[in-house]
Structures are given as structure tokens and as C-alpha cells.
Amino acid sequence: MIFLENEHIKASLTTKGAELQKLTSKETGRNYLWDGNPDYWGKFSPILFPIVGAIKNNTYLFEGKEYTLPRHGFARDNQFEAEQISNTEVVFTLIQNEETLKVYPFDFKLKLHYKITDASLSCTYIVLNPGNKELLFSVGGHPAFAIPTNEHISYDDYFLEFNKDENLVYYKINSDLIDEETEIIHLQDHSLPLTHQLFYKDALVFKTLKSDCISIKNHKDSHGLHFTFKDFPFFGIWAAKDADFVCLEPWCGIADGINHNQNLKDKEGIIALPPKGNWERSWSIVCF
């Protein structure tokens, strides 16, 4: 484990998957992340790379060859190299290896840069293309935030507050793929009430979200968080059935559509990074 700490918060991270596993407020002692209970979902904040979501039949085509990748790719299950820059900053790095090249024929360097400042933690995804051909990839976040409940406060007392959206248009999921059918959620005062039933049919997937900040709040106390993200064209909101957490997932990439032709170059949201190029996106959490 690697720890980042200042006078306000403490973050715990692991080299497996470069995963953030705890984010604790020193003022309240509260851990803002899900505890990873395997009875519901045994992860905390996995990195999605080199794909986001599922691909059709778990296979894709590239340069006339067929490759197999699991849902959300392989980075979350790989060991990263870690460089702790200071008490408040760490960089994790993963590069291609013999095993990744069997399923993903690209040279790459993936970095996750975590930094804490005051009561905020930021995560920056950095992708570099060291090779001599175009690098095709997607990347996304999947942080799971705890929704604390007790005899005084229930899951239904919480809500998500969107800073710009008044209505949400989401795409349905059909056997892990994105359906063409959409539904609309009309928000009250930019807020979406949380209920376990909201996720019984899988995640809510957005392609036209206007907001760049979503806050988790409740009607019983003043504690919560602001989750800020920028230039992520897709977004997912999800929780395991009846689990007391909610995932806020900024994506540069998306699962295959039900009618996708399986060619990687034609995949919706795929990023094409030229040789020697670099790319980055960030999200951040402010605890209160």
C-alpha cells in the first residue's frame, strides 16, 4: 500500500491496478470510498483501460486479426510501478508486456497521477504512445463512493446534484452492450434521488451530459463530496444490487453498441493517439 496524507485527508492506494482504496477525512474519520465488500462488489476505484465497458462477444478486430479482451480491459488487474513523489503525490506506471501484447497489439505507457491538496484528491490519466504506429485506446474511471447508512439515515436519503443538467438522457444496456433505446429522467432542482432500484437494470449511461460536477449529498447531515471532471464525453452511474455505494464514472470511451461491427478503429469513443503523442484527462474529489 501507498499512503498520501495532509492535515485534512488521507488516501490509501495499491500498486495492483493503481487503485485508490480509501479516502478518509481526518475531521470526521469517515472513509468516502466504498469498502470493497465482496458480497456485493469487491473493487474500490478500478482503472478502465484499454477499453471501457464490454466489447461485442469479448472480441475485436484489428488489422485483419481477432483479439479477446475482458470487460473494462486489463489494466485494473496488472501491477503498476509506483513512484512516490512526496507525502501528497504519487505516480503509477504501466507499460506493455508480453501478456498485454497477446490481447492488445500496441506499445503504450499508462500513468495515473494522484495528488491531494487541502480536502481534495485529484487523479490524472496520462497515456503516451512510445511506438511508431497509431495507438487506439479508451480510458475511464470507476470510483465507488460510500453511502453511509444507519438507523437514522437510509440510502434513499441521499441524492446526486448535477451542476448543469436539468434532465438526463440515458442509454439502456442490453447484455452488457449499449442499446439504441434511451430514456429521460427529469431532475428536480438538478437533483437525482438515489434508490437501490435505480440500478436494478444495470448502469445509467450518458452521452450528452452537460454537467462537469456531480455532488453526493443527503437530507440528514451536511457531509458529502463534489466530484469534478472535464472533457470526458461519456459518463456512467452504477451500483451493485442493494449495495450502499454509488459509482460516478467519467469515461473517454464506451461499451460497444449492439450493432457494432467489432472493428477497433470504428469503435465509438476510441481515441487515436499518433506516434510519440501524449494525452491526459483528470477528475477530482472534494470532501466536505
Tab-separated table of N, CA and C in Angstrom, residues 80-219:
chain	number	residue	atom	x	y	z
A	80	PHE	N	1.308	-2.090	-11.303
A	80	PHE	CA	1.938	-0.860	-11.778
A	80	PHE	C	3.227	-0.605	-11.001
A	81	GLU	N	4.156	0.078	-11.632
A	81	GLU	CA	5.311	0.618	-10.916
A	81	GLU	C	4.884	1.923	-10.252
A	82	ALA	N	5.363	2.152	-9.023
A	82	ALA	CA	4.956	3.343	-8.278
A	82	ALA	C	6.156	4.213	-7.953
A	83	GLU	N	5.985	5.516	-8.124
A	83	GLU	CA	6.994	6.495	-7.721
A	83	GLU	C	6.309	7.499	-6.804
A	84	GLN	N	6.617	7.411	-5.519
A	84	GLN	CA	6.017	8.360	-4.572
A	84	GLN	C	6.846	9.630	-4.581
A	85	ILE	N	6.260	10.694	-5.108
A	85	ILE	CA	6.979	11.950	-5.279
A	85	ILE	C	7.114	12.696	-3.956
A	86	SER	N	6.065	12.626	-3.143
A	86	SER	CA	6.067	13.302	-1.843
A	86	SER	C	4.997	12.660	-0.974
A	87	ASN	N	4.779	13.224	0.198
A	87	ASN	CA	3.721	12.711	1.079
A	87	ASN	C	2.337	12.898	0.477
A	88	THR	N	2.222	13.770	-0.523
A	88	THR	CA	0.908	14.113	-1.065
A	88	THR	C	0.766	13.769	-2.547
A	89	GLU	N	1.739	13.037	-3.125
A	89	GLU	CA	1.713	12.833	-4.573
A	89	GLU	C	2.383	11.504	-4.949
A	90	VAL	N	1.742	10.766	-5.872
A	90	VAL	CA	2.310	9.515	-6.353
A	90	VAL	C	1.953	9.337	-7.822
A	91	VAL	N	2.854	8.690	-8.573
A	91	VAL	CA	2.614	8.375	-9.983
A	91	VAL	C	2.786	6.868	-10.170
A	92	PHE	N	1.782	6.227	-10.748
A	92	PHE	CA	1.824	4.804	-11.083
A	92	PHE	C	1.991	4.664	-12.598
A	93	THR	N	2.785	3.675	-13.022
A	93	THR	CA	3.051	3.500	-14.449
A	93	THR	C	2.911	2.039	-14.850
A	94	LEU	N	2.232	1.832	-15.985
A	94	LEU	CA	2.122	0.506	-16.602
A	94	LEU	C	2.515	0.631	-18.061
A	95	ILE	N	3.362	-0.298	-18.534
A	95	ILE	CA	3.713	-0.346	-19.951
A	95	ILE	C	3.369	-1.726	-20.504
A	96	GLN	N	3.395	-1.820	-21.828
A	96	GLN	CA	3.059	-3.091	-22.465
A	96	GLN	C	4.046	-4.178	-22.034
A	97	ASN	N	3.563	-5.412	-22.052
A	97	ASN	CA	4.433	-6.540	-21.759
A	97	ASN	C	4.005	-7.715	-22.635
A	98	GLU	N	4.653	-8.825	-22.452
A	98	GLU	CA	4.401	-9.987	-23.307
A	98	GLU	C	2.934	-10.414	-23.266
A	99	GLU	N	2.326	-10.342	-22.092
A	99	GLU	CA	0.936	-10.768	-21.953
A	99	GLU	C	-0.029	-9.765	-22.564
A	100	THR	N	0.203	-8.466	-22.351
A	100	THR	CA	-0.721	-7.473	-22.922
A	100	THR	C	-0.668	-7.478	-24.442
A	101	LEU	N	0.509	-7.732	-25.011
A	101	LEU	CA	0.639	-7.714	-26.467
A	101	LEU	C	-0.131	-8.854	-27.135
A	102	LYS	N	-0.420	-9.903	-26.385
A	102	LYS	CA	-1.194	-11.010	-26.946
A	102	LYS	C	-2.646	-10.614	-27.185
A	103	VAL	N	-3.152	-9.695	-26.382
A	103	VAL	CA	-4.566	-9.314	-26.469
A	103	VAL	C	-4.767	-7.882	-26.957
A	104	TYR	N	-3.668	-7.120	-27.020
A	104	TYR	CA	-3.756	-5.695	-27.361
A	104	TYR	C	-2.428	-5.312	-28.016
A	105	PRO	N	-2.354	-5.343	-29.354
A	105	PRO	CA	-1.072	-5.264	-30.067
A	105	PRO	C	-0.526	-3.843	-30.207
A	106	PHE	N	-0.364	-3.166	-29.073
A	106	PHE	CA	0.113	-1.782	-29.086
A	106	PHE	C	1.158	-1.579	-27.990
A	107	ASP	N	2.164	-0.768	-28.300
A	107	ASP	CA	3.060	-0.246	-27.268
A	107	ASP	C	2.369	0.941	-26.612
A	108	PHE	N	2.457	1.034	-25.291
A	108	PHE	CA	1.812	2.141	-24.591
A	108	PHE	C	2.520	2.386	-23.267
A	109	LYS	N	2.308	3.560	-22.733
A	109	LYS	CA	2.688	3.878	-21.357
A	109	LYS	C	1.486	4.567	-20.709
A	110	LEU	N	0.926	3.927	-19.684
A	110	LEU	CA	-0.227	4.452	-18.963
A	110	LEU	C	0.227	4.900	-17.583
A	111	LYS	N	-0.072	6.154	-17.243
A	111	LYS	CA	0.281	6.692	-15.937
A	111	LYS	C	-0.970	7.183	-15.213
A	112	LEU	N	-1.013	6.965	-13.911
A	112	LEU	CA	-2.028	7.555	-13.056
A	112	LEU	C	-1.316	8.408	-12.020
A	113	HIS	N	-1.651	9.684	-12.014
A	113	HIS	CA	-1.016	10.649	-11.118
A	113	HIS	C	-2.044	11.091	-10.083
A	114	TYR	N	-1.829	10.709	-8.829
A	114	TYR	CA	-2.713	11.092	-7.742
A	114	TYR	C	-2.038	12.181	-6.906
A	115	LYS	N	-2.860	13.153	-6.487
A	115	LYS	CA	-2.329	14.249	-5.672
A	115	LYS	C	-3.409	14.737	-4.724
A	116	ILE	N	-3.050	14.985	-3.479
A	116	ILE	CA	-4.003	15.567	-2.551
A	116	ILE	C	-3.591	17.000	-2.233
A	117	THR	N	-4.603	17.868	-2.161
A	117	THR	CA	-4.422	19.279	-1.838
A	117	THR	C	-5.588	19.697	-0.964
A	118	ASP	N	-5.300	20.173	0.237
A	118	ASP	CA	-6.357	20.503	1.196
A	118	ASP	C	-7.268	19.278	1.358
A	119	ALA	N	-8.588	19.425	1.172
A	119	ALA	CA	-9.511	18.294	1.322
A	119	ALA	C	-9.891	17.699	-0.020
A	120	SER	N	-9.005	17.807	-0.999
A	120	SER	CA	-9.281	17.348	-2.361
A	120	SER	C	-8.240	16.329	-2.812
A	121	LEU	N	-8.702	15.342	-3.581
A	121	LEU	CA	-7.807	14.400	-4.248
A	121	LEU	C	-8.070	14.467	-5.748
A	122	SER	N	-6.998	14.551	-6.537
A	122	SER	CA	-7.134	14.536	-7.994
A	122	SER	C	-6.469	13.294	-8.559
A	123	CYS	N	-7.033	12.814	-9.662
A	123	CYS	CA	-6.482	11.677	-10.398
A	123	CYS	C	-6.364	12.084	-11.856
A	124	THR	N	-5.151	12.001	-12.390
A	124	THR	CA	-4.912	12.335	-13.796
A	124	THR	C	-4.474	11.090	-14.542
A	125	TYR	N	-5.178	10.775	-15.631
A	125	TYR	CA	-4.790	9.688	-16.526
A	125	TYR	C	-3.899	10.267	-17.620
A	126	ILE	N	-2.734	9.673	-17.787
A	126	ILE	CA	-1.784	10.106	-18.814
A	126	ILE	C	-1.463	8.897	-19.690
A	127	VAL	N	-1.668	9.039	-20.988
A	127	VAL	CA	-1.355	7.973	-21.934
A	127	VAL	C	-0.324	8.500	-22.913
A	128	LEU	N	0.769	7.750	-23.078
A	128	LEU	CA	1.823	8.102	-24.020
A	128	LEU	C	1.968	6.992	-25.040
A	129	ASN	N	2.258	7.382	-26.265
A	129	ASN	CA	2.458	6.423	-27.355
A	129	ASN	C	3.938	6.383	-27.717
A	130	PRO	N	4.684	5.391	-27.188
A	130	PRO	CA	6.119	5.301	-27.489
A	130	PRO	C	6.401	4.621	-28.833
A	131	GLY	N	5.348	4.083	-29.464
A	131	GLY	CA	5.538	3.285	-30.668
A	131	GLY	C	5.604	4.106	-31.942
A	132	ASN	N	5.637	3.385	-33.051
A	132	ASN	CA	5.745	4.018	-34.364
A	132	ASN	C	4.451	3.926	-35.164
A	133	LYS	N	3.387	3.473	-34.502
A	133	LYS	CA	2.087	3.436	-35.167
A	133	LYS	C	1.047	4.051	-34.242
A	134	GLU	N	-0.090	4.379	-34.792
A	134	GLU	CA	-1.171	4.988	-34.043
A	134	GLU	C	-1.613	4.079	-32.891
A	135	LEU	N	-1.827	4.671	-31.722
A	135	LEU	CA	-2.290	3.931	-30.554
A	135	LEU	C	-3.791	4.158	-30.396
A	136	LEU	N	-4.550	3.061	-30.409
A	136	LEU	CA	-6.008	3.128	-30.255
A	136	LEU	C	-6.368	2.666	-28.843
A	137	PHE	N	-7.084	3.514	-28.115
A	137	PHE	CA	-7.399	3.166	-26.727
A	137	PHE	C	-8.623	3.917	-26.243
A	138	SER	N	-9.172	3.442	-25.145
A	138	SER	CA	-10.145	4.155	-24.330
A	138	SER	C	-9.665	4.090	-22.884
A	139	VAL	N	-10.133	5.030	-22.073
A	139	VAL	CA	-9.759	5.033	-20.664
A	139	VAL	C	-10.901	5.651	-19.867
A	140	GLY	N	-11.070	5.167	-18.643
A	140	GLY	CA	-12.138	5.709	-17.814
A	140	GLY	C	-11.940	5.394	-16.349
A	141	GLY	N	-12.692	6.112	-15.518
A	141	GLY	CA	-12.665	5.898	-14.081
A	141	GLY	C	-13.910	5.167	-13.616
A	142	HIS	N	-13.797	4.567	-12.416
A	142	HIS	CA	-14.901	3.770	-11.871
A	142	HIS	C	-14.909	3.878	-10.342
A	143	PRO	N	-14.705	5.096	-9.783
A	143	PRO	CA	-14.651	5.199	-8.325
A	143	PRO	C	-16.008	4.934	-7.690
A	144	ALA	N	-15.992	4.150	-6.626
A	144	ALA	CA	-17.214	3.793	-5.891
A	144	ALA	C	-17.221	4.548	-4.568
A	145	PHE	N	-18.240	5.355	-4.364
A	145	PHE	CA	-18.324	6.187	-3.169
A	145	PHE	C	-19.312	5.609	-2.174
A	146	ALA	N	-18.886	5.573	-0.929
A	146	ALA	CA	-19.731	5.018	0.130
A	146	ALA	C	-20.964	5.884	0.343
A	147	ILE	N	-22.085	5.217	0.592
A	147	ILE	CA	-23.320	5.872	1.003
A	147	ILE	C	-23.627	5.359	2.415
A	148	PRO	N	-23.108	6.051	3.437
A	148	PRO	CA	-23.242	5.538	4.805
A	148	PRO	C	-24.698	5.522	5.263
A	149	THR	N	-25.097	4.396	5.823
A	149	THR	CA	-26.462	4.257	6.341
A	149	THR	C	-26.414	3.737	7.775
A	150	ASN	N	-27.442	4.071	8.524
A	150	ASN	CA	-27.604	3.555	9.886
A	150	ASN	C	-29.086	3.666	10.245
A	151	GLU	N	-29.406	3.573	11.532
A	151	GLU	CA	-30.816	3.610	11.909
A	151	GLU	C	-31.451	4.981	11.681
A	152	HIS	N	-30.600	5.999	11.452
A	152	HIS	CA	-31.114	7.357	11.284
A	152	HIS	C	-31.107	7.821	9.828
A	153	ILE	N	-30.353	7.161	8.988
A	153	ILE	CA	-30.224	7.633	7.610
A	153	ILE	C	-30.189	6.434	6.661
A	154	SER	N	-30.984	6.491	5.613
A	154	SER	CA	-31.087	5.387	4.662
A	154	SER	C	-30.513	5.800	3.311
A	155	TYR	N	-30.347	4.810	2.449
A	155	TYR	CA	-29.851	5.072	1.090
A	155	TYR	C	-30.745	6.095	0.388
A	156	ASP	N	-32.038	6.005	0.630
A	156	ASP	CA	-32.996	6.889	-0.040
A	156	ASP	C	-32.926	8.335	0.443
A	157	ASP	N	-32.173	8.595	1.513
A	157	ASP	CA	-31.993	9.973	1.979
A	157	ASP	C	-30.932	10.721	1.173
A	158	TYR	N	-30.211	10.016	0.306
A	158	TYR	CA	-29.133	10.626	-0.477
A	158	TYR	C	-29.624	11.010	-1.870
A	159	PHE	N	-28.902	11.934	-2.475
A	159	PHE	CA	-29.213	12.340	-3.842
A	159	PHE	C	-27.946	12.827	-4.531
A	160	LEU	N	-27.980	12.804	-5.863
A	160	LEU	CA	-26.908	13.343	-6.687
A	160	LEU	C	-27.350	14.695	-7.217
A	161	GLU	N	-26.478	15.677	-7.088
A	161	GLU	CA	-26.784	17.027	-7.564
A	161	GLU	C	-25.882	17.353	-8.755
A	162	PHE	N	-26.500	17.672	-9.896
A	162	PHE	CA	-25.785	17.962	-11.146
A	162	PHE	C	-25.677	19.479	-11.315
A	163	ASN	N	-24.482	19.969	-11.611
A	163	ASN	CA	-24.320	21.423	-11.630
A	163	ASN	C	-24.911	22.092	-12.867
A	164	LYS	N	-25.185	21.330	-13.951
A	164	LYS	CA	-25.686	21.966	-15.170
A	164	LYS	C	-26.934	21.297	-15.752
A	165	ASP	N	-27.122	20.025	-15.538
A	165	ASP	CA	-28.229	19.313	-16.191
A	165	ASP	C	-29.554	19.522	-15.476
A	166	GLU	N	-30.618	19.651	-16.267
A	166	GLU	CA	-31.982	19.685	-15.745
A	166	GLU	C	-32.724	18.388	-16.047
A	167	ASN	N	-32.294	17.707	-17.115
A	167	ASN	CA	-32.824	16.397	-17.481
A	167	ASN	C	-31.654	15.498	-17.866
A	168	LEU	N	-31.820	14.201	-17.660
A	168	LEU	CA	-30.793	13.233	-18.023
A	168	LEU	C	-31.347	12.294	-19.078
A	169	VAL	N	-30.610	12.150	-20.173
A	169	VAL	CA	-30.960	11.177	-21.207
A	169	VAL	C	-29.964	10.028	-21.094
A	170	TYR	N	-30.453	8.842	-20.770
A	170	TYR	CA	-29.526	7.726	-20.625
A	170	TYR	C	-29.866	6.605	-21.598
A	171	TYR	N	-28.810	5.847	-21.947
A	171	TYR	CA	-28.932	4.717	-22.861
A	171	TYR	C	-29.064	3.437	-22.059
A	172	LYS	N	-29.960	2.595	-22.489
A	172	LYS	CA	-30.149	1.309	-21.830
A	172	LYS	C	-29.019	0.342	-22.201
A	173	ILE	N	-28.785	-0.614	-21.327
A	173	ILE	CA	-27.770	-1.643	-21.556
A	173	ILE	C	-28.474	-2.954	-21.872
A	174	ASN	N	-28.007	-3.590	-22.931
A	174	ASN	CA	-28.601	-4.844	-23.405
A	174	ASN	C	-27.487	-5.881	-23.484
A	175	SER	N	-27.473	-6.829	-22.538
A	175	SER	CA	-26.424	-7.865	-22.491
A	175	SER	C	-25.032	-7.242	-22.515
A	176	ASP	N	-24.817	-6.246	-21.667
A	176	ASP	CA	-23.557	-5.530	-21.479
A	176	ASP	C	-23.215	-4.571	-22.613
A	177	LEU	N	-24.030	-4.510	-23.662
A	177	LEU	CA	-23.782	-3.608	-24.780
A	177	LEU	C	-24.770	-2.441	-24.730
A	178	ILE	N	-24.440	-1.362	-25.449
A	178	ILE	CA	-25.260	-0.159	-25.419
A	178	ILE	C	-26.382	-0.273	-26.445
A	179	ASP	N	-27.594	-0.203	-25.947
A	179	ASP	CA	-28.771	-0.251	-26.810
A	179	ASP	C	-28.970	1.109	-27.471
A	180	GLU	N	-29.778	1.131	-28.515
A	180	GLU	CA	-30.094	2.397	-29.166
A	180	GLU	C	-31.255	3.098	-28.481
A	181	GLU	N	-31.940	2.401	-27.583
A	181	GLU	CA	-33.092	2.967	-26.894
A	181	GLU	C	-32.652	3.831	-25.717
A	182	THR	N	-33.297	4.979	-25.559
A	182	THR	CA	-32.967	5.895	-24.471
A	182	THR	C	-34.194	6.155	-23.604
A	183	GLU	N	-33.917	6.644	-22.397
A	183	GLU	CA	-34.982	7.120	-21.518
A	183	GLU	C	-34.548	8.453	-20.910
A	184	ILE	N	-35.517	9.232	-20.472
A	184	ILE	CA	-35.256	10.546	-19.908
A	184	ILE	C	-35.633	10.550	-18.433
A	185	ILE	N	-34.737	11.102	-17.605
A	185	ILE	CA	-35.024	11.345	-16.198
A	185	ILE	C	-35.140	12.853	-16.019
A	186	HIS	N	-36.265	13.293	-15.532
A	186	HIS	CA	-36.477	14.715	-15.272
A	186	HIS	C	-36.026	15.026	-13.846
A	187	LEU	N	-35.057	15.893	-13.715
A	187	LEU	CA	-34.497	16.216	-12.413
A	187	LEU	C	-35.315	17.302	-11.716
A	188	GLN	N	-35.346	17.231	-10.391
A	188	GLN	CA	-35.947	18.285	-9.581
A	188	GLN	C	-34.821	19.095	-8.951
A	189	ASP	N	-34.733	20.392	-9.318
A	189	ASP	CA	-33.661	21.252	-8.800
A	189	ASP	C	-32.290	20.639	-9.059
A	190	HIS	N	-32.118	20.082	-10.255
A	190	HIS	CA	-30.836	19.487	-10.685
A	190	HIS	C	-30.461	18.247	-9.878
A	191	SER	N	-31.405	17.642	-9.183
A	191	SER	CA	-31.085	16.543	-8.266
A	191	SER	C	-31.745	15.232	-8.683
A	192	LEU	N	-30.993	14.147	-8.502
A	192	LEU	CA	-31.474	12.796	-8.763
A	192	LEU	C	-31.509	12.025	-7.449
A	193	PRO	N	-32.689	11.673	-6.930
A	193	PRO	CA	-32.747	10.876	-5.697
A	193	PRO	C	-32.108	9.502	-5.913
A	194	LEU	N	-31.350	9.050	-4.931
A	194	LEU	CA	-30.753	7.718	-5.004
A	194	LEU	C	-31.709	6.689	-4.415
A	195	THR	N	-31.893	5.617	-5.165
A	195	THR	CA	-32.623	4.449	-4.672
A	195	THR	C	-31.893	3.211	-5.178
A	196	HIS	N	-31.979	2.131	-4.458
A	196	HIS	CA	-31.366	0.884	-4.931
A	196	HIS	C	-32.005	0.437	-6.250
A	197	GLN	N	-33.294	0.672	-6.394
A	197	GLN	CA	-33.998	0.226	-7.598
A	197	GLN	C	-33.503	0.918	-8.865
A	198	LEU	N	-32.900	2.077	-8.705
A	198	LEU	CA	-32.416	2.840	-9.854
A	198	LEU	C	-31.432	2.038	-10.703
A	199	PHE	N	-30.713	1.085	-10.062
A	199	PHE	CA	-29.655	0.351	-10.754
A	199	PHE	C	-29.982	-1.128	-10.959
A	200	TYR	N	-31.226	-1.514	-10.737
A	200	TYR	CA	-31.583	-2.922	-10.876
A	200	TYR	C	-31.439	-3.409	-12.315
A	201	LYS	N	-31.498	-2.519	-13.287
A	201	LYS	CA	-31.318	-2.923	-14.689
A	201	LYS	C	-29.943	-2.545	-15.227
A	202	ASP	N	-28.975	-2.388	-14.353
A	202	ASP	CA	-27.597	-2.053	-14.709
A	202	ASP	C	-27.376	-0.542	-14.632
A	203	ALA	N	-26.253	-0.093	-15.205
A	203	ALA	CA	-25.827	1.295	-15.081
A	203	ALA	C	-26.694	2.230	-15.913
A	204	LEU	N	-26.660	3.507	-15.535
A	204	LEU	CA	-27.191	4.577	-16.367
A	204	LEU	C	-26.027	5.120	-17.178
A	205	VAL	N	-26.154	5.115	-18.502
A	205	VAL	CA	-25.052	5.506	-19.403
A	205	VAL	C	-25.455	6.767	-20.155
A	206	PHE	N	-24.573	7.782	-20.097
A	206	PHE	CA	-24.869	9.074	-20.691
A	206	PHE	C	-23.855	9.419	-21.786
A	207	LYS	N	-24.382	10.014	-22.854
A	207	LYS	CA	-23.531	10.502	-23.944
A	207	LYS	C	-23.627	12.014	-24.120
A	208	THR	N	-24.576	12.646	-23.445
A	208	THR	CA	-24.816	14.075	-23.657
A	208	THR	C	-24.882	14.844	-22.343
A	209	LEU	N	-24.169	14.359	-21.330
A	209	LEU	CA	-24.190	15.028	-20.030
A	209	LEU	C	-23.587	16.426	-20.165
A	210	LYS	N	-24.263	17.419	-19.606
A	210	LYS	CA	-23.757	18.796	-19.632
A	210	LYS	C	-22.898	19.106	-18.409
A	211	SER	N	-23.197	18.463	-17.321
A	211	SER	CA	-22.521	18.762	-16.059
A	211	SER	C	-21.054	18.355	-16.087
A	212	ASP	N	-20.236	19.103	-15.342
A	212	ASP	CA	-18.849	18.703	-15.104
A	212	ASP	C	-18.559	18.604	-13.609
A	213	CYS	N	-19.632	18.638	-12.814
A	213	CYS	CA	-19.509	18.376	-11.378
A	213	CYS	C	-20.798	17.722	-10.892
A	214	ILE	N	-20.644	16.600	-10.190
A	214	ILE	CA	-21.773	15.915	-9.562
A	214	ILE	C	-21.455	15.794	-8.074
A	215	SER	N	-22.390	16.214	-7.254
A	215	SER	CA	-22.193	16.161	-5.804
A	215	SER	C	-23.059	15.076	-5.193
A	216	ILE	N	-22.509	14.405	-4.187
A	216	ILE	CA	-23.279	13.447	-3.390
A	216	ILE	C	-23.649	14.142	-2.089
A	217	LYS	N	-24.957	14.270	-1.845
A	217	LYS	CA	-25.451	14.936	-0.648
A	217	LYS	C	-26.576	14.114	-0.033
A	218	ASN	N	-27.031	14.515	1.150
A	218	ASN	CA	-28.177	13.853	1.762
A	218	ASN	C	-29.011	14.861	2.532
A	219	HIS	N	-30.185	14.432	2.926
A	219	HIS	CA	-31.131	15.319	3.596
A	219	HIS	C	-30.974	15.335	5.110
